[in-house]
Amino acid sequence: MIAVATFTDPRPTALSEERERALMEKHRALIEALEEFEILDVNAELKKYEAFEKGENFGIDSKEEVLEAARIVNSKDVSGIILGLWHWTESNLVTLLAKETNKPLLLYADDDPAWAGTTCITSVGSSLWESAVNYYALHHTRLKGDVGKVKAWVRAVEAVSKLSKKSLLLWGAPYTLGMEHLMDDLPRLKRFIGDFLMLDQYLIVRKADEMLSDEKLRIKVEEFYDWLTSKAKVKFDNVMLTQEALRRQIAIYLATKDIWEQYKSEVAGVSIKCQPELSEIYGVTACLIPALFPFSLDAKGEKPIIPATCEGDIKGTISSILLFYLSGKPPLFGDIKYVDDELVLIANCGASSLYYAKLSENPEENLSATTIQGQCQGKSGGALTYRTPKTTLTIARLIRIDGEYYLLYFLAEGVEITEEIEKKLKWGKQWPHTAVKNPLDKERFIAVMGANHLSAVPGDYTTELRFIAKLWGIKAVNLADKEQVEGLLEKV
């Protein structure tokens, strides 16, 4: 929920019916423009519409009203506050609200020269800097006449708020295969995230074995097997992908989903370590998890989209969740498999969200564009193969350098994976591949990249990511901006 509160000039001699009517109309227009979001109309809660009908001010104009407004905001699940500063108000009123609520703040006025919105925003903003009563007062956002950016700010604030209340569910403790960048400062990450649930992969193995050995439970596996093999193309090779290996992969997925069901109300996203405990020791890769968790359908029917990553990648999971909260789309997750001056290839080691097989809102079309075939690594199992159609993607990655977090991002132009590109693939050819134009050259891209994994969603959410970085107090680095890239590289 986002609160909207409009202020006005408290001086009795400044009372103007025309001004207050204008403030009320602007306040209403902004709320109507934000109809896609849940809005708390603070002025309505304060009975200010009725007050205007009685010849009184519509805007908030006293410390008593500010304290009541704060009480109302604090009694609701408010993620942030938009302050309507369409004309003059006394800055200390806004400072008091900022102090009493401690919520993200957006100072906003339209671009109407008839009223002193610019004067008010600069006065209030300067006072918030001067007083610095809390983090959000010091790091507030100012916008004028750009409702599109207001919506981006709202999406960012809502995403940050949701993540702050949710947990990450990690099966198997990082780090995987000796990759230190998958380790993290979990207590510090609680600035961003509610909590971490860390479960051993043995829970999955035990439950999967029960499903395969118990005649009644195995029915679920068989039903899923029949559904999957009827919806996607399957190429059994009797070496890596056997019928029994696929059934074991299905059992792993069903076991993982059953465990997730116990925690689903508090979990924002999941990660599976997989290697080497599942892929080598248990003997089958867990590829159906990154394929189907961030997908809207499985054998049981429609299901929620659950951001999922591999190898216990905490920062990658956070990146995927943010993109999901901003877009509502299944997030893509994968390795940076190849980079040259023109191209970046993203291909996860066995599976990524099946949504990207066709980018269709009909999940069955995405399934039909997927081929399951033998993996190139692990003891056995199938990889889920597709080539993402050409599209525009927002790509993001949270990284850490010497203990400090940075949010890397760029708006990526999709590239068709041509026959020429396809012929050059060998290792991991069975994996799902996504190609985008390199926003840099290969040397700079490799130099600045603080991970071997990236997350992505269709559409442009770059403005939202910049707002998120500001809300978190970390640096956002646009890889399409060479100056920003060079600034980060100077630190290393």
C-alpha positions in Angstrom: 0.0 0.0 0.0 1.2 3.5 -0.9 0.1 6.5 1.1 -0.7 9.8 -0.6 -0.8 13.0 1.5 -1.2 16.6 0.3 0.0 19.5 2.3 -0.9 23.2 2.2 0.0 26.6 3.5 -1.0 26.8 7.2 -1.2 30.6 7.4 -4.7 31.8 7.9 -4.1 34.9 5.8 -3.1 32.6 2.9 -6.4 30.8 2.9 -7.6 30.5 -0.7 -10.6 28.5 -1.9 -9.2 28.5 -5.4 -5.9 27.2 -4.2 -7.4 24.5 -2.0 -9.7 23.4 -4.9 -6.7 23.1 -7.1 -4.8 21.0 -4.5 -7.8 18.7 -4.1 -8.1 18.2 -7.8 -4.4 17.5 -8.2 -4.5 15.1 -5.3 -7.4 13.2 -6.8 -5.9 13.1 -10.3 -2.7 11.6 -8.9 -4.6 8.9 -7.0 -6.6 8.1 -10.2 -3.4 7.8 -12.2 -2.1 5.3 -9.6 -5.3 3.1 -9.8 -3.2 0.0 -10.5 -1.8 0.2 -7.0 -3.4 0.0 -3.5 -3.5 3.6 -2.3 -4.2 5.0 1.2 -5.7 8.5 0.7 -4.4 10.2 3.9 -6.4 13.4 3.3 -9.6 11.3 3.0 -8.8 9.6 6.2 -8.4 13.0 7.9 -11.8 14.1 6.5 -10.2 16.8 4.5 -12.7 16.5 1.7 -15.5 17.3 4.1 -13.4 20.1 5.6 -13.1 21.7 2.2 -16.8 21.7 1.7 -17.0 23.7 5.0 -14.6 26.3 3.6 -11.5 24.9 5.4 -8.2 23.8 3.9 -8.0 20.6 2.0 -4.3 20.1 2.5 -2.7 19.1 5.8 -1.9 22.3 7.6 -1.0 21.7 11.3 1.2 19.6 13.5 -1.8 18.0 15.1 -3.0 16.8 11.6 0.5 15.5 10.8 0.6 13.4 14.0 -2.8 12.0 13.2 -1.7 11.3 9.6 1.3 9.5 11.0 -0.9 7.4 13.2 -3.0 6.5 10.3 0.0 5.5 8.1 1.6 3.5 10.9 -1.6 1.6 11.5 -1.6 0.3 7.8 0.8 -1.8 5.8 2.2 1.2 4.0 5.4 0.7 1.9 6.0 4.4 1.1 4.5 7.9 1.1 3.9 10.3 -1.8 3.8 13.8 -0.5 1.6 16.1 -2.7 3.6 19.5 -2.6 1.6 21.2 -5.3 1.9 24.7 -3.6 3.7 26.1 -0.6 3.7 24.4 2.8 5.9 24.9 5.9 8.8 22.3 5.7 8.7 21.4 9.4 5.3 19.8 8.9 6.7 17.3 6.3 9.8 16.8 8.5 7.6 15.8 11.4 5.7 13.3 9.2 9.0 11.9 8.0 10.2 11.4 11.5 7.0 9.9 12.8 6.6 7.4 10.0 10.1 6.5 8.8 9.0 5.4 5.4 10.4 6.0 1.9 9.4 9.4 0.7 8.6 10.9 -2.7 8.1 14.6 -3.0 5.8 15.3 -5.9 4.1 18.2 -7.8 2.8 18.4 -11.3 4.3 20.8 -13.8 1.7 23.5 -13.4 3.3 27.0 -13.4 0.1 28.5 -11.8 1.2 27.2 -8.3 4.5 27.1 -6.4 5.1 23.4 -6.5 8.8 23.9 -7.5 9.4 26.2 -4.6 7.7 23.8 -2.2 9.7 20.7 -3.3 13.0 22.5 -3.1 12.2 24.0 0.3 10.9 20.7 1.8 13.6 18.6 0.2 16.4 20.9 1.5 14.8 20.8 5.0 14.8 17.0 5.0 18.4 17.0 4.1 19.2 19.6 6.8 17.3 17.7 9.5 18.2 14.2 8.3 15.8 12.8 10.9 16.2 9.3 9.4 17.5 7.5 6.4 14.4 8.1 4.3 14.4 11.8 5.0 18.0 12.1 3.9 17.5 9.9 0.8 14.1 11.0 -0.3 13.1 11.2 -4.0 11.9 14.4 -5.8 9.8 14.2 -9.0 7.9 16.8 -10.9 5.2 16.2 -13.6 6.3 12.6 -14.4 3.6 10.1 -13.4 5.5 7.3 -15.2 8.4 7.8 -12.9 6.1 8.0 -9.9 4.7 4.5 -10.9 8.3 3.2 -11.2 9.1 4.5 -7.7 5.9 2.9 -6.4 6.9 -0.5 -8.0 10.4 -0.2 -6.5 9.1 0.7 -3.0 6.6 -2.1 -3.1 9.3 -4.6 -4.2 11.7 -3.5 -1.5 8.9 -3.7 1.1 7.8 -7.2 0.1 11.4 -8.5 0.1 12.0 -7.0 3.5 9.2 -9.2 5.0 10.0 -12.4 3.1 12.6 -15.2 3.4 14.9 -17.0 1.0 14.6 -20.8 1.1 18.0 -22.4 0.4 18.4 -26.1 -0.1 22.1 -26.9 0.6 24.4 -24.4 2.1 26.6 -22.4 -0.2 29.2 -22.2 -1.5 28.9 -24.5 -4.5 31.9 -25.9 -6.3 34.3 -23.6 -4.5 32.8 -20.4 -5.8 33.4 -17.8 -3.0 31.2 -15.2 -4.6 28.2 -17.4 -3.7 29.0 -16.9 -0.1 27.5 -13.8 1.6 27.1 -11.7 4.7 23.7 -13.0 5.7 23.3 -10.7 8.8 24.0 -7.7 6.7 21.7 -8.8 4.0 18.8 -8.6 6.5 18.9 -4.9 5.7 17.2 -6.0 2.5 15.6 -9.4 3.3 13.4 -10.7 6.1 15.2 -14.0 6.8 16.9 -17.1 5.4 15.6 -20.6 5.7 18.5 -23.1 5.1 17.5 -26.7 4.7 19.7 -29.7 3.9 19.2 -31.4 0.5 18.8 -34.7 2.4 15.2 -33.7 3.1 14.6 -33.6 -0.7 16.4 -36.9 -1.3 14.5 -38.7 1.5 11.2 -37.5 0.3 12.0 -38.3 -3.4 13.1 -41.8 -2.4 9.8 -42.3 -0.5 7.8 -41.2 -3.6 9.7 -43.7 -5.8 9.6 -46.6 -3.4 6.0 -46.3 -2.1 3.5 -47.7 -4.5 0.8 -45.1 -3.6 3.2 -42.1 -3.6 4.7 -43.2 -6.9 1.4 -42.6 -8.6 2.1 -38.8 -8.3 5.4 -39.3 -10.1 3.8 -41.4 -12.9 1.0 -38.8 -13.4 3.6 -36.1 -13.7 5.7 -38.2 -16.0 2.8 -38.7 -18.3 1.9 -35.0 -18.3 5.5 -33.9 -18.9 6.2 -36.3 -21.7 2.9 -35.4 -23.4 3.5 -31.6 -23.3 7.3 -31.4 -24.1 9.5 -33.2 -26.6 11.6 -35.8 -24.9 14.7 -37.5 -26.3 15.7 -40.5 -24.3 19.2 -41.7 -25.0 19.5 -44.6 -22.5 22.7 -43.1 -21.1 22.1 -39.7 -19.5 18.4 -39.4 -20.0 16.6 -42.7 -19.2 13.0 -43.1 -18.3 14.1 -43.8 -14.7 16.4 -40.8 -14.6 13.5 -38.5 -15.6 11.3 -40.1 -13.0 13.9 -39.3 -10.4 14.1 -35.7 -11.6 10.3 -35.5 -11.3 10.5 -37.0 -7.7 13.1 -34.3 -6.8 10.8 -31.6 -8.1 7.7 -32.9 -6.3 9.6 -33.4 -3.1 11.0 -29.9 -3.3 7.6 -28.5 -4.0 6.1 -30.3 -1.1 8.7 -28.9 1.3 8.1 -25.4 -0.2 4.4 -25.7 0.5 5.2 -25.8 4.3 6.9 -22.4 4.0 5.2 -20.7 1.0 3.5 -17.9 3.0 6.9 -16.5 4.0 9.2 -17.5 1.1 9.9 -15.1 -1.8 12.3 -17.4 -3.7 14.3 -20.5 -3.6 17.7 -21.8 -4.5 19.0 -25.4 -4.9 22.7 -26.2 -4.5 22.4 -29.4 -6.5 26.1 -29.9 -7.3 27.6 -32.2 -6.4 25.3 -33.8 -3.8 22.3 -34.3 -6.2 24.0 -34.3 -9.6 26.9 -36.6 -8.8 26.2 -38.4 -5.5 22.5 -38.9 -5.6 23.0 -39.3 -9.3 20.6 -37.0 -11.1 20.4 -33.3 -11.7 17.6 -31.2 -10.2 16.9 -29.3 -13.4 13.1 -29.4 -13.1 13.3 -27.0 -10.1 14.7 -23.9 -12.1 12.5 -24.9 -15.0 9.2 -25.2 -13.3 9.3 -23.3 -10.0 9.5 -19.9 -12.0 6.6 -21.1 -14.3 2.9 -20.9 -14.0 2.0 -24.5 -14.7 2.8 -28.1 -13.8 1.0 -31.4 -13.8 -1.3 -30.2 -11.0 -2.5 -27.2 -13.1 -1.9 -23.5 -12.6 0.6 -22.6 -9.9 2.3 -19.5 -8.4 5.5 -18.3 -10.0 8.4 -18.9 -7.6 11.8 -17.3 -8.5 14.4 -20.1 -8.4 18.1 -20.3 -8.9 20.8 -22.9 -8.8 24.1 -23.4 -6.8 22.8 -21.7 -3.7 23.3 -18.3 -5.4 21.9 -15.9 -2.8 22.6 -12.6 -4.6 21.3 -14.2 -7.8 18.1 -15.2 -6.0 17.6 -11.7 -4.7 18.1 -10.3 -8.2 15.5 -12.7 -9.6 13.0 -11.9 -6.9 13.3 -8.1 -7.4 12.7 -8.5 -11.1 9.7 -10.7 -10.5 8.2 -8.3 -8.0 8.7 -5.4 -10.4 7.3 -7.2 -13.5 5.1 -10.1 -12.3 6.9 -12.2 -15.0 8.8 -15.4 -14.4 12.5 -14.4 -14.0 15.2 -15.9 -16.2 18.4 -17.1 -14.4 21.5 -18.4 -16.0 25.2 -18.5 -16.5 27.2 -16.0 -18.6 28.2 -18.7 -21.0 29.9 -16.6 -23.7 30.8 -13.0 -24.4 32.3 -11.2 -27.4 32.2 -7.5 -28.5 28.7 -8.0 -29.9 27.0 -10.7 -28.0 26.3 -12.1 -24.5 25.0 -15.7 -24.2 23.1 -16.7 -21.1 22.6 -20.4 -20.6 21.9 -22.1 -17.3 23.4 -25.5 -16.6 20.3 -27.6 -17.5 17.3 -25.4 -17.1 15.8 -21.9 -16.7 12.2 -20.8 -16.5 10.2 -22.5 -19.3 8.4 -19.2 -19.9 11.3 -18.2 -22.1 10.9 -21.0 -24.5 8.3 -19.1 -26.4 7.5 -16.0 -24.1 3.9 -17.0 -24.4 1.2 -16.2 -21.8 -0.1 -19.6 -22.6 2.2 -21.9 -20.6 1.4 -24.9 -22.8 2.9 -23.1 -25.8 6.2 -22.7 -23.9 6.2 -26.4 -22.9 5.7 -27.5 -26.5 8.7 -25.4 -27.5 10.9 -27.2 -25.0 12.9 -30.4 -25.6 14.1 -32.6 -22.7 17.4 -34.4 -23.6 20.4 -35.8 -21.9 22.6 -33.6 -19.7 26.3 -32.9 -20.5 27.2 -33.1 -16.8 26.2 -34.9 -13.6 25.7 -38.6 -13.4 22.4 -38.6 -15.2 19.3 -36.5 -16.0 17.8 -34.4 -18.6 18.4 -30.8 -19.6 15.5 -28.6 -20.8 16.4 -27.1 -24.1 15.0 -24.0 -25.8 16.2 -20.8 -27.5 14.6 -17.6 -26.2 12.9 -15.5 -28.9 14.3 -12.1 -29.6 12.9 -9.6 -27.0 13.9 -6.7 -24.8 15.0 -7.7 -21.3 16.0 -6.0 -18.1 19.0 -7.7 -16.8 20.2 -7.3 -13.2 22.7 -8.7 -10.8 23.5 -7.9 -7.1 27.2 -8.2 -6.5 29.6 -7.5 -3.6 33.1 -6.1 -3.8 35.2 -5.9 -0.6 32.1 -6.1 1.5 30.1 -3.4 -0.4 27.0 -4.3 -2.5 26.4 -2.9 -6.0 23.4 -3.4 -8.3 24.5 -4.0 -11.9 21.8 -3.7 -14.6 21.2 -2.9 -18.2 18.4 -2.8 -20.7 19.2 -5.6 -23.1 18.3 -5.9 -26.8 17.6 -9.5 -27.6 19.4 -11.3 -30.4 18.1 -14.2 -32.4 20.1 -17.3 -32.0 20.9 -18.0 -35.6 22.0 -21.2 -37.2 25.5 -19.7 -37.4 25.5 -19.2 -33.6 24.0 -22.6 -33.0 26.8 -24.4 -35.0 29.4 -22.9 -32.7 27.8 -24.4 -29.5 29.2 -27.5 -28.1 29.5 -27.7 -24.3 26.1 -27.3 -22.8 24.3 -27.2 -26.2 21.4 -28.9 -24.5 20.9 -26.0 -22.1 18.4 -23.2 -22.6 20.1 -20.2 -24.3 19.3 -16.5 -24.4 21.3 -14.1 -26.5 21.5 -10.3 -26.0 23.6 -7.5 -27.4 26.7 -6.7 -25.3 26.2 -3.2 -23.8 30.0 -2.9 -23.6 32.9 -4.6 -25.3 34.0 -8.1 -24.2 36.9 -6.8 -22.2 34.9 -4.3 -20.2 32.0 -6.7 -19.7 34.1 -9.4 -18.2 36.1 -6.9 -16.1 33.0 -5.4 -14.4 31.0 -8.6 -13.9 30.9 -9.7 -10.2 29.2 -13.0 -10.8 28.9 -15.8 -13.4 25.1 -15.6 -13.2 22.5 -13.0 -14.4 18.8 -12.6 -13.9 16.3 -11.1 -16.4 12.7 -10.3 -17.2 11.0 -8.9 -20.3 10.4 -5.2 -20.4 12.2 -2.0 -19.1 12.5 -1.8 -15.3 15.8 0.1 -15.2 14.3 3.1 -13.6 12.8 0.9 -10.8 16.2 -0.7 -10.2 17.8 2.7 -9.8 15.1 3.6 -7.2 15.7 0.3 -5.4 19.4 0.9 -5.1 18.7 4.3 -3.6 16.3 2.9 -1.2 18.9 0.3 -0.1 21.7 2.8 0.0 23.9 1.0 -2.5 25.3 2.0 -5.9 23.4 1.2 -9.1 25.7 0.7 -12.1 24.2 0.8 -15.6 26.4 -1.4 -17.8 25.2 0.6 -20.8 26.8 3.7 -19.3 30.6 3.6 -19.8 31.3 6.3 -17.2 29.5 4.4 -14.5 31.3 1.2 -15.5 34.7 3.0 -15.4 33.8 4.5 -12.0 33.2 1.0 -10.6 36.3 -0.4 -12.2 38.4 2.3 -10.6 37.5 0.7 -7.2 39.2 -2.5 -8.2 
